[in-house]
mmCIF file of C-alpha atoms in Angstrom:
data_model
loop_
_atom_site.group_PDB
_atom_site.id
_atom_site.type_symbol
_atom_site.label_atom_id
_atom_site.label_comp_id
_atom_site.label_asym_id
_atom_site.label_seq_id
_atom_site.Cartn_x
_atom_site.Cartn_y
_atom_site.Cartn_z
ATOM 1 C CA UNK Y 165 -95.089 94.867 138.109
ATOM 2 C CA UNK Y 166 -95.042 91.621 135.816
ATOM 3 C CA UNK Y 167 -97.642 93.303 133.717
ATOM 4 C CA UNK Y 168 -95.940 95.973 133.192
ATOM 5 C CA UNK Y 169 -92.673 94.344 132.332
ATOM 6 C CA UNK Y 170 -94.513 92.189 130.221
ATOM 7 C CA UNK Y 171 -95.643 95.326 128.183
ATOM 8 C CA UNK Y 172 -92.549 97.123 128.261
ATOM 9 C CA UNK Y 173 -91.497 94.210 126.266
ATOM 10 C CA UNK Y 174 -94.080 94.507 123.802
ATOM 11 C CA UNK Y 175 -92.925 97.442 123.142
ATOM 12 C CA UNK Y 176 -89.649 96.976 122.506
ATOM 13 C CA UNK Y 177 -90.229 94.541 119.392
ATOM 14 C CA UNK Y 178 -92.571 96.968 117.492
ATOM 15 C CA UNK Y 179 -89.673 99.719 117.724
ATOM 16 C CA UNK Y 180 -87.133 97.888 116.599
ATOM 17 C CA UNK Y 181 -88.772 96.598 113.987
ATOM 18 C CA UNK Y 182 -89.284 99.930 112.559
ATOM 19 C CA UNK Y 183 -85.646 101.036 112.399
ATOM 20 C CA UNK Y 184 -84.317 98.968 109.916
ATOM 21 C CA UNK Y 185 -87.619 98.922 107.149
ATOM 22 C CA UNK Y 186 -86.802 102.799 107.382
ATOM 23 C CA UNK Y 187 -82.867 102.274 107.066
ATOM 24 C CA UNK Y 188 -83.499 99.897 103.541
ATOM 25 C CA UNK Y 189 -86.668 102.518 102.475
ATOM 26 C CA UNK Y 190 -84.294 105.402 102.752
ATOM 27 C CA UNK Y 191 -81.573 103.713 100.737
ATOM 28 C CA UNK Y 192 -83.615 102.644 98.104
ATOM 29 C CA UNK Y 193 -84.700 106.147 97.614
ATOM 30 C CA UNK Y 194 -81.157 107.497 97.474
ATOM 31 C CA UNK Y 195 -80.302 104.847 94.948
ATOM 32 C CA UNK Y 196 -83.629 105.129 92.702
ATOM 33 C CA UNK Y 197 -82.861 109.214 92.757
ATOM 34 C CA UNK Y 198 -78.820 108.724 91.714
ATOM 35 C CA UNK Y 199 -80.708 106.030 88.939
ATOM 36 C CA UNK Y 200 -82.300 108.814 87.875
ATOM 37 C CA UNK Y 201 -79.473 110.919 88.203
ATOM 38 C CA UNK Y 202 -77.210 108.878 85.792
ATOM 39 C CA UNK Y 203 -79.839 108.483 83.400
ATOM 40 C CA UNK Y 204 -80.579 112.035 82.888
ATOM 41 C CA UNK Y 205 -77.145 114.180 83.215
ATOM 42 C CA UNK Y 206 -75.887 113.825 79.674
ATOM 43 C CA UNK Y 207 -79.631 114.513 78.696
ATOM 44 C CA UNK Y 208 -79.071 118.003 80.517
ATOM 45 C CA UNK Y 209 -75.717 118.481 79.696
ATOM 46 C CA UNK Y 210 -74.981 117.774 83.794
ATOM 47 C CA UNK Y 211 -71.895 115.211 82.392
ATOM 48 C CA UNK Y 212 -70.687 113.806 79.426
ATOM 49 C CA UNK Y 213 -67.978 114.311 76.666
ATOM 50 C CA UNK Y 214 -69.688 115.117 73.147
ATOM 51 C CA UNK Y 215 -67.304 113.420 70.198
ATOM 52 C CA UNK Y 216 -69.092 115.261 67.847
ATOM 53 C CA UNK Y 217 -68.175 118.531 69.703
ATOM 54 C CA UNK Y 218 -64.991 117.548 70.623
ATOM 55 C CA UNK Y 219 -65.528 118.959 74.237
ATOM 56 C CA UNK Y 220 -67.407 117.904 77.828
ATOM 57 C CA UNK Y 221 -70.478 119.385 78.744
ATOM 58 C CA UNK Y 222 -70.473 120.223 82.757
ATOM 59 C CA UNK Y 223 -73.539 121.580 84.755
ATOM 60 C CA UNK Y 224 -74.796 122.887 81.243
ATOM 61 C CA UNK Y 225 -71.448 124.310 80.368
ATOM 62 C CA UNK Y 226 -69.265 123.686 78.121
ATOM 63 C CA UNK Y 227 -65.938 122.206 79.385
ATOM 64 C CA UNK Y 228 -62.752 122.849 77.426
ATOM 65 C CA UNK Y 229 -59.065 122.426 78.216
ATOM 66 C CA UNK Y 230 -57.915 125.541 76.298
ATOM 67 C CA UNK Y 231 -55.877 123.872 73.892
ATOM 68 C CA UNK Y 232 -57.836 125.004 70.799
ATOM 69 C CA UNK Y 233 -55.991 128.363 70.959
ATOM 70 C CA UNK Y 234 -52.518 126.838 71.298
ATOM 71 C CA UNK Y 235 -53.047 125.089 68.609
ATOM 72 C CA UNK Y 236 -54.221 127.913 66.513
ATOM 73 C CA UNK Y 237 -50.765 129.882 67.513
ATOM 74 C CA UNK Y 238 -52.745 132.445 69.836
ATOM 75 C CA UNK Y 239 -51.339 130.811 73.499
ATOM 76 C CA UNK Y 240 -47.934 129.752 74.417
ATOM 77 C CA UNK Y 241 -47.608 126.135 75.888
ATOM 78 C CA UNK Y 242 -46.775 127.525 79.238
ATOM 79 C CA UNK Y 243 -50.690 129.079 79.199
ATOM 80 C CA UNK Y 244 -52.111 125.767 77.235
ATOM 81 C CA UNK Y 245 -50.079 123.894 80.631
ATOM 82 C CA UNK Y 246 -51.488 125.999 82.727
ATOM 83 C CA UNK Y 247 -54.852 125.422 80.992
ATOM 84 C CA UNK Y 248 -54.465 121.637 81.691
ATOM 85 C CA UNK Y 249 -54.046 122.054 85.145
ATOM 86 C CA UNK Y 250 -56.506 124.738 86.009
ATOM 87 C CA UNK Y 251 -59.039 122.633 84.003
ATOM 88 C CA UNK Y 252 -58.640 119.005 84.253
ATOM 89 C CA UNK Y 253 -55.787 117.390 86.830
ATOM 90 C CA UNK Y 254 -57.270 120.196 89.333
ATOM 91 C CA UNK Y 255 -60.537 119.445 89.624
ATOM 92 C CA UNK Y 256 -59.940 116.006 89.098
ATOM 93 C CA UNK Y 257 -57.651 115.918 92.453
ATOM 94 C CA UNK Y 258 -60.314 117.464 94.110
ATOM 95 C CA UNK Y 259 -62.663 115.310 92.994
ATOM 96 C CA UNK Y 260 -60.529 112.455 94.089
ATOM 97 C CA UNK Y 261 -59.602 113.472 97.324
ATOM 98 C CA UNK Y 262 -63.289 114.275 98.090
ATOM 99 C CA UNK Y 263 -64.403 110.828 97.289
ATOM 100 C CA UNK Y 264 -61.647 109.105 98.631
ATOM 101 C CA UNK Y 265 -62.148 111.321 101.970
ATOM 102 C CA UNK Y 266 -65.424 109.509 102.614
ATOM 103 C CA UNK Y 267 -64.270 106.279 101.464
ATOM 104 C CA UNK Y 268 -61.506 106.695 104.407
ATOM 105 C CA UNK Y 269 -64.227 107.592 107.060
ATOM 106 C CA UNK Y 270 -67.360 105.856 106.152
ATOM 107 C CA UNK Y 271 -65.813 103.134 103.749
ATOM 108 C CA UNK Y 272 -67.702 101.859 100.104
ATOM 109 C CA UNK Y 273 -70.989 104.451 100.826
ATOM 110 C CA UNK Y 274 -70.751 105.342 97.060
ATOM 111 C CA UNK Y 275 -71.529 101.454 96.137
ATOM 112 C CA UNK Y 276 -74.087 100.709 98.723
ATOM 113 C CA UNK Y 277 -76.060 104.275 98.515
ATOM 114 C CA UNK Y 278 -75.488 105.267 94.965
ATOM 115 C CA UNK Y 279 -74.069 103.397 92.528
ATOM 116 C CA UNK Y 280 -76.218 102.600 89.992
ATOM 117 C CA UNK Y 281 -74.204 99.130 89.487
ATOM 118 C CA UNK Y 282 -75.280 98.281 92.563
ATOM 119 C CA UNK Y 283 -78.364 98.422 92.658
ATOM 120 C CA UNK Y 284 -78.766 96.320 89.270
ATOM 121 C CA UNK Y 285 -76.669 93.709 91.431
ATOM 122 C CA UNK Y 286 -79.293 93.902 94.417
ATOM 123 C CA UNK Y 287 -82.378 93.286 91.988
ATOM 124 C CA UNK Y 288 -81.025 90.440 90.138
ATOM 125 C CA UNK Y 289 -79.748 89.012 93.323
ATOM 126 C CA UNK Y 290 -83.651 89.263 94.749
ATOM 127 C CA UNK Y 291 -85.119 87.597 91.296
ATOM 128 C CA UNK Y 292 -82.466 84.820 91.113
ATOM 129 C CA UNK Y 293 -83.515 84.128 94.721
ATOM 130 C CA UNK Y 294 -86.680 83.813 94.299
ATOM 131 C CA UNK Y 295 -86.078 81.724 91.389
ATOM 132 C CA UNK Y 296 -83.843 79.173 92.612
ATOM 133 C CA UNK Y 297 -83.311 80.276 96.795
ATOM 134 C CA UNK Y 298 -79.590 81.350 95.509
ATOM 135 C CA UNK Y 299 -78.856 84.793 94.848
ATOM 136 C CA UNK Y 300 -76.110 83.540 92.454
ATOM 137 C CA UNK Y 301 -75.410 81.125 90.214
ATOM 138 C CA UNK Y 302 -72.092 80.388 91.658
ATOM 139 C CA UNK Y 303 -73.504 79.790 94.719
ATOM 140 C CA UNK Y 304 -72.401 76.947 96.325
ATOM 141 C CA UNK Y 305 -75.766 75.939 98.058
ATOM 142 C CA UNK Y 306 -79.142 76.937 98.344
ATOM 143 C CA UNK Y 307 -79.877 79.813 101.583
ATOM 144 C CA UNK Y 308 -81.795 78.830 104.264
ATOM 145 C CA UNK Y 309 -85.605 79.173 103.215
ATOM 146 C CA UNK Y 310 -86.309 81.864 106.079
ATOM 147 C CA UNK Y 311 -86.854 85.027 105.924
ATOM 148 C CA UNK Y 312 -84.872 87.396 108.864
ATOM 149 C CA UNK Y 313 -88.283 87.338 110.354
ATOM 150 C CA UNK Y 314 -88.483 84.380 111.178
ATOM 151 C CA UNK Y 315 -90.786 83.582 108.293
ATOM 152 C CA UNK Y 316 -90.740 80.881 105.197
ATOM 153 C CA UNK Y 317 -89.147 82.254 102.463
ATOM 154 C CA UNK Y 318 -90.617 80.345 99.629
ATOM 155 C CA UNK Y 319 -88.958 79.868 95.869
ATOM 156 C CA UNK Y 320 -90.811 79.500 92.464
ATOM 157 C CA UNK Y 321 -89.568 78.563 89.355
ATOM 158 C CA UNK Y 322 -91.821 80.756 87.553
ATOM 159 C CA UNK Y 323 -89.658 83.756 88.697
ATOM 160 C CA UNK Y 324 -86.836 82.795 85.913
ATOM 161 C CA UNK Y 325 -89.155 84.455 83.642
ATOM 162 C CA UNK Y 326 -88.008 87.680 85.092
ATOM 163 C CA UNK Y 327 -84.660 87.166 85.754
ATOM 164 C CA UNK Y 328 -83.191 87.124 82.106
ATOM 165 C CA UNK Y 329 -85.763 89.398 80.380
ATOM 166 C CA UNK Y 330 -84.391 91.981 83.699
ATOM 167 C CA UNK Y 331 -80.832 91.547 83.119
ATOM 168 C CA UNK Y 332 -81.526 92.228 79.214
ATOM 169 C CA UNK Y 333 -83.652 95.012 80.468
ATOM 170 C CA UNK Y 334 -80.928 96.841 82.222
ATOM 171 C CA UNK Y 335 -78.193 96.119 79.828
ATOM 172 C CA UNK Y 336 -80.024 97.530 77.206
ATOM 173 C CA UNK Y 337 -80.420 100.895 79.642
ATOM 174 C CA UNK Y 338 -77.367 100.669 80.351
ATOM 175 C CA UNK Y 339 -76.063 100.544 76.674
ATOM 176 C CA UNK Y 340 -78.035 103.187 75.132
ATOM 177 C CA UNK Y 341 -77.328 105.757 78.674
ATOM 178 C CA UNK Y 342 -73.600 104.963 78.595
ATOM 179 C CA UNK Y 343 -73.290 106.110 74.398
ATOM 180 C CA UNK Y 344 -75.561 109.564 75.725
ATOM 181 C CA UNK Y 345 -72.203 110.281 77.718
ATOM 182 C CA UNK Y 346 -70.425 109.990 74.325
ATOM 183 C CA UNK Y 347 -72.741 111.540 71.912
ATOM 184 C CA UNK Y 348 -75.287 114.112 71.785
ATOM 185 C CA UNK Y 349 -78.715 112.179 73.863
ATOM 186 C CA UNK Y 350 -81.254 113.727 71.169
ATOM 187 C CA UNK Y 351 -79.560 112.679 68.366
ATOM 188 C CA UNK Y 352 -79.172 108.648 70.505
ATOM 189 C CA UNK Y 353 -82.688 108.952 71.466
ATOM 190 C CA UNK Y 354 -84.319 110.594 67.814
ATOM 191 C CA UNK Y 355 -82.430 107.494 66.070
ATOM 192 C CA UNK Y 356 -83.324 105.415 68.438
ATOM 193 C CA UNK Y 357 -87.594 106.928 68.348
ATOM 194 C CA UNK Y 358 -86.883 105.833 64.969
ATOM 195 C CA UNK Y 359 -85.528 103.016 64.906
ATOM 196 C CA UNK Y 360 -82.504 104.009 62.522
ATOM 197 C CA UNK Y 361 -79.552 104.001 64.490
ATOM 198 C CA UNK Y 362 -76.252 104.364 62.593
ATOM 199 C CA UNK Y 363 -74.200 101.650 62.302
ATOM 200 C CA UNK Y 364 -71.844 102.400 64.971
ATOM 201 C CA UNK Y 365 -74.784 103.412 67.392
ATOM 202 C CA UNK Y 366 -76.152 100.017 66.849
ATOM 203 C CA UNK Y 367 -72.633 98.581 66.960
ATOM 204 C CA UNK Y 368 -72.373 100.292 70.494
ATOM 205 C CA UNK Y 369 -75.402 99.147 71.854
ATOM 206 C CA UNK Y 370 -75.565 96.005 70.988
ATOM 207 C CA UNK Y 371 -72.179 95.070 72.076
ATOM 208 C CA UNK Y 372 -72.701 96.760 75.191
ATOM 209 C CA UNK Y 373 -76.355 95.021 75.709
ATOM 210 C CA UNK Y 374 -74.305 91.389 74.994
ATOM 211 C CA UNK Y 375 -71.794 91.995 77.604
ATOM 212 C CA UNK Y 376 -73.422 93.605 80.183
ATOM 213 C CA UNK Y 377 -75.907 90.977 80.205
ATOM 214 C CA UNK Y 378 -73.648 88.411 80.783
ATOM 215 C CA UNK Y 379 -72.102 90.664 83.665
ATOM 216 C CA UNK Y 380 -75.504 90.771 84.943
ATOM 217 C CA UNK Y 381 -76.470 87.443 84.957
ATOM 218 C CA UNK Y 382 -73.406 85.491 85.768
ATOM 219 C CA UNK Y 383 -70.805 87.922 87.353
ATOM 220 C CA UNK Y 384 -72.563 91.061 89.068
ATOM 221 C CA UNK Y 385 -71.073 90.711 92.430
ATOM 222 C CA UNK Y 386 -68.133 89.042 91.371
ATOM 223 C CA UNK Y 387 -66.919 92.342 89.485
ATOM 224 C CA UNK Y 388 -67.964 94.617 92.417
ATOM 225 C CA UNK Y 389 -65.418 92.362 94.465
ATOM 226 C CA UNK Y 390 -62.852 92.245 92.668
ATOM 227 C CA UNK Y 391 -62.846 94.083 88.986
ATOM 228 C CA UNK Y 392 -64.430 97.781 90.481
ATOM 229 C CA UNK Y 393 -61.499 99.702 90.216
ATOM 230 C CA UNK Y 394 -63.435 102.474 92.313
ATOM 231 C CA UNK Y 395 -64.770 99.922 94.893
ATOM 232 C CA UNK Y 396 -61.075 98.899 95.089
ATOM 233 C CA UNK Y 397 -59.411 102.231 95.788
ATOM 234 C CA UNK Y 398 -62.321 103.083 98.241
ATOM 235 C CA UNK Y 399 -61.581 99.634 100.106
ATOM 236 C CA UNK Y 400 -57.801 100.051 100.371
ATOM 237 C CA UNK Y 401 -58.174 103.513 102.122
ATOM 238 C CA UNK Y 402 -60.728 102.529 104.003
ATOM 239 C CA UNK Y 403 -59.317 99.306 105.359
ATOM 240 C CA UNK Y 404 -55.966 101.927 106.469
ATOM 241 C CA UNK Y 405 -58.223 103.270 108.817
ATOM 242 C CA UNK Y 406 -59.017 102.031 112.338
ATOM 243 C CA UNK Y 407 -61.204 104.805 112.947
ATOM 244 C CA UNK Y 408 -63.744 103.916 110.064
ATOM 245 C CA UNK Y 409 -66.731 103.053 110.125
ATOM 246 C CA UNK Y 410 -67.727 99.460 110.249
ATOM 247 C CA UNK Y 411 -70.047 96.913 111.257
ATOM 248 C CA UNK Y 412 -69.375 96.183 115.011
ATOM 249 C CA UNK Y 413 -70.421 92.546 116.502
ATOM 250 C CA UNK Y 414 -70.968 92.099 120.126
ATOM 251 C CA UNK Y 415 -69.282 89.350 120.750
ATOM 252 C CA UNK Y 416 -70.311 88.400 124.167
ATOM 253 C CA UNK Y 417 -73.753 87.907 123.061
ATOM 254 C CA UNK Y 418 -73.191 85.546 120.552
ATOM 255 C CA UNK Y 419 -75.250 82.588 121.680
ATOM 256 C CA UNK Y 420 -78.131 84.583 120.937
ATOM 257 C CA UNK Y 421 -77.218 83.883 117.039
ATOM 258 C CA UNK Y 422 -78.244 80.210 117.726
ATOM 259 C CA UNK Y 423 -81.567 81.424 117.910
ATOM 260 C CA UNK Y 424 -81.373 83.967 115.061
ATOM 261 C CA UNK Y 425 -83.131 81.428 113.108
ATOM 262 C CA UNK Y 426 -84.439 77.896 112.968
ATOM 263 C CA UNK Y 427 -81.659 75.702 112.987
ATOM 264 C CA UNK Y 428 -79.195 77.351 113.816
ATOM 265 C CA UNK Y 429 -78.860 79.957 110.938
ATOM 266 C CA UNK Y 430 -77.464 83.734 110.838
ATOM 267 C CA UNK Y 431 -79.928 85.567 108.897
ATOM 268 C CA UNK Y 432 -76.824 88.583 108.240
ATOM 269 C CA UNK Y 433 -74.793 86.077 106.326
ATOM 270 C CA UNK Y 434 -77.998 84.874 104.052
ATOM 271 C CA UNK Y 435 -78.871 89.130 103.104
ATOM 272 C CA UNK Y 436 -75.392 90.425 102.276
ATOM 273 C CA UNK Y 437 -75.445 90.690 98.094
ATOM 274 C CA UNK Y 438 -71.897 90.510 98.073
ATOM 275 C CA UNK Y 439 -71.989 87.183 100.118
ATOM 276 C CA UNK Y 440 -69.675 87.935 103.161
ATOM 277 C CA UNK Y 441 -69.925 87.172 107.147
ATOM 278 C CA UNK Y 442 -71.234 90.565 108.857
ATOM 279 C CA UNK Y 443 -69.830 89.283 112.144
ATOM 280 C CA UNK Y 444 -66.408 88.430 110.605
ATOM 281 C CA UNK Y 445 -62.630 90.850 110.900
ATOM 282 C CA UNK Y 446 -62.626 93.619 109.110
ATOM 283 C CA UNK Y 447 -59.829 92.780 106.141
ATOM 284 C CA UNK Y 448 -62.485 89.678 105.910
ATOM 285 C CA UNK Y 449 -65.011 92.909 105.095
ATOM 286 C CA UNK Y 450 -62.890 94.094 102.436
ATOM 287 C CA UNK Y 451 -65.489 94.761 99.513
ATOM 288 C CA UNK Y 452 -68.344 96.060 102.185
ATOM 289 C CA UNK Y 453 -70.500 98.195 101.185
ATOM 290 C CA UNK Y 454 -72.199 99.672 104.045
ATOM 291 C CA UNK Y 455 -75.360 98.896 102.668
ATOM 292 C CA UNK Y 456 -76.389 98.223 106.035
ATOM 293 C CA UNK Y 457 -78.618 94.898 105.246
ATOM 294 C CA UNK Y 458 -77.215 92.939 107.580
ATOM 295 C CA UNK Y 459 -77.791 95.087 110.141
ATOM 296 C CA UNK Y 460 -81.558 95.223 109.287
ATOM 297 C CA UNK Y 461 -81.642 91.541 108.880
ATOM 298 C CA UNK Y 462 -79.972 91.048 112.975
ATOM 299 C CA UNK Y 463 -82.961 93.696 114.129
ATOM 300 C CA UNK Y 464 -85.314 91.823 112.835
ATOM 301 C CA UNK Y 465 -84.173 88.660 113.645
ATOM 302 C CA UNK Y 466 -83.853 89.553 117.819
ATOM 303 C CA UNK Y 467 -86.842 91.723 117.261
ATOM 304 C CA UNK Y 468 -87.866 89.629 120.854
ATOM 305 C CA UNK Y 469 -85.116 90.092 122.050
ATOM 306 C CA UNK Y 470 -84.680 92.623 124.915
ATOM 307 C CA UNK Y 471 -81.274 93.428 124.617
ATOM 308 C CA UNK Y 472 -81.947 94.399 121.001
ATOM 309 C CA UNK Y 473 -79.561 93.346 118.012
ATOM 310 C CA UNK Y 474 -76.215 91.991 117.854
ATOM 311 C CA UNK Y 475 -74.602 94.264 114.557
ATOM 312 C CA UNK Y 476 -74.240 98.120 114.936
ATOM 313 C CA UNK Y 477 -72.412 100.391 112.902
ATOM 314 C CA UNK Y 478 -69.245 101.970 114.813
ATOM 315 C CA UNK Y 479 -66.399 104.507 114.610
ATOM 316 C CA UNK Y 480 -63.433 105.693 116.025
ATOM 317 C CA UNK Y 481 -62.907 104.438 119.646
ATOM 318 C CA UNK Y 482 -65.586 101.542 119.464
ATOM 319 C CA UNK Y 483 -64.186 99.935 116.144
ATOM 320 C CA UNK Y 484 -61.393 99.713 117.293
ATOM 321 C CA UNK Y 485 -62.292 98.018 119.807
ATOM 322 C CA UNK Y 486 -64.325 95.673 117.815
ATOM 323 C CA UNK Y 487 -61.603 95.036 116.062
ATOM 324 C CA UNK Y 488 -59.776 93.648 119.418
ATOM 325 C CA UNK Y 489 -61.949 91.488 120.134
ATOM 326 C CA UNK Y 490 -60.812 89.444 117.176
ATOM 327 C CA UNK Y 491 -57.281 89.294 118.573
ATOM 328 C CA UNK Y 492 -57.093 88.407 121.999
ATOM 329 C CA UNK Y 493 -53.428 89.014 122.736
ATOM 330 C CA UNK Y 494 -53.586 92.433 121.210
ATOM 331 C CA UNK Y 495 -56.808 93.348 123.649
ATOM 332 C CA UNK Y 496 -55.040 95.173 127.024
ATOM 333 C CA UNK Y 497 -52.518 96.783 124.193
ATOM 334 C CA UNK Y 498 -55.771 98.159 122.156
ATOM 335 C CA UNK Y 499 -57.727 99.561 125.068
ATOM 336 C CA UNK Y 500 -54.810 100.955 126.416
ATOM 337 C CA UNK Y 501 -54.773 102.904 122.699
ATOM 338 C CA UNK Y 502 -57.920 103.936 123.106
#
């Protein structure tokens, strides 16, 4: 019998381990592909307003309001209205209330999953630490030099070599994608093959390269927090709802966080890129975005452990009663809620 407990308990490490390697692999792919995505949809007409033109290009169609034939006298303004409304606020609602709709259920999944942003964020934030064993400048100290593992995490100097060329890098991607959306891509990328820009082209860029490395390298998570005016509007409804999803903490095992690491140390609070306390209320979780690292980082950290990890994602019922937990008084009144 002790053999085979002792074996059943082998097991149980290996498996969990698994779970959350897969969770971060299948993340990064859906990121790399909506990379891809962003870099490529003016280049197929998929999205982007031409200037030139004087119209938006959508799923390699040409998107116009209408309004060229009320100005030419052939439409009345009630039809050019109507046009409007049909053609822009319209789909833009529905666009909206799409977005917003999974912001309400499953919280900032756009920024975590998708957004290109984000992703920039994540690599710097993996250079600068292993550059300086801070994922930030601002920073206050330097992170526990452990992986979730259990394993030294080791810094080298050496790595600083990467982390401004890599900022530049994506800044400079950034620039020249961003003027695609505004101008035809051949004619960006044919100046560009030849090195003649026009002035404004090189304006654009390299006022947008200058900026957006500085974003980069001092303030990536910093405007994801609090200057992302779609992080913020997916936050606020997602905050309004009890029933969201969100990182649950199982508070009655918490000792077994005293052993999540040497000394001490919670391995979720050293992963999160936007520097927040998995285990903490959810308005303290305000600018999560599901990205679902700490979660990975807790499985592999009580890989040993039996009774498996401490951070799941929950919904509904169960977050809301996470959410008791944090306020004792309010308990009986939750669960009888639920």
């Amino acid at each position: 019998m002790n053999g085979a407990g002792s074996a059943a308990r082998r097991v149980i490490p290996i498996r969990n381990a698994g779970a959350p390697a897969a969770l971060q692999r299948r993340r990064l792919a859906w990121q790399a592909g909506f990379f891809v995505l962003f870099v490529l949809a003016p280049v197929f007409d998929l999205f982007r307003y031409d200037l030139n033109a004087g119209h938006a290009w959508l799923l390699g169609m040409e998107w116009r309001l209408g309004l060229d034939d009320f100005i030419a006298g052939r439409i009345g303004a009630g039809e050019a209205a109507g046009n409007v409304l049909l053609r822009l606020f319209l789909p833009l609602l529905a666009g909206a209330a799409l977005f917003l709709g999974v912001a309400r259920r499953w919280g900032r999944l756009y920024c975590g999953w998708l957004c290109p942003h984000f992703s920039v964020v994540e690599t710097i934030n993996t250079l600068m630490l292993r550059a300086s064993g801070k994922p930030s400048l601002w920073e206050r100290e330097i992170l526990p030099p452990w992986q979730p593992d259990g394993r030294p995490r080791r810094t080298d100097r050496r790595w600083w070599l990467l982390v401004v060329p890599a900022a530049v890098a994506f800044a400079l991607c950034w620039a020249v994608v961003l003027l695609t959306y505004l101008l035809p891509p051949a004619e960006v990328y044919g100046n560009l093959w030849r090195a003649a820009p026009t002035r404004n082209q090189a304006l654009f860029i390299g006022a947008a390269t200058v900026v957006l490395s500085l974003e980069f390298l001092f303030a990536r998570h910093l405007f994801c927090r609090y200057a992302c005016a779609v992080g913020l509007f997916q936050s606020l409804i997602w905050i309004g709802n009890r029933d969201a999803m969100v990182v649950g903490f199982q508070r009655a095992r918490g000792a077994a966080c005293n052993d999540c690491l040497p000394d001490r140390q919670a391995a979720c609070d050293m992963v999160c890129p936007m520097r927040l306390n998995p285990r903490n209320i959810k308005r303290h979780m305000f600018t999560c975005t599901q990205c679902g690292q700490c979660l990975s980082a807790c499985a592999e950290s009580q890989a040993d452990n039996p009774d498996g990890p401490l951070l799941h994602w929950v919904a509904a019922a169960a977050a809301r009663r996470n959410e008791a937990g944090f306020r004792p008084g309010n308990r009986l009144a939750d669960e009888r809620e639920n």
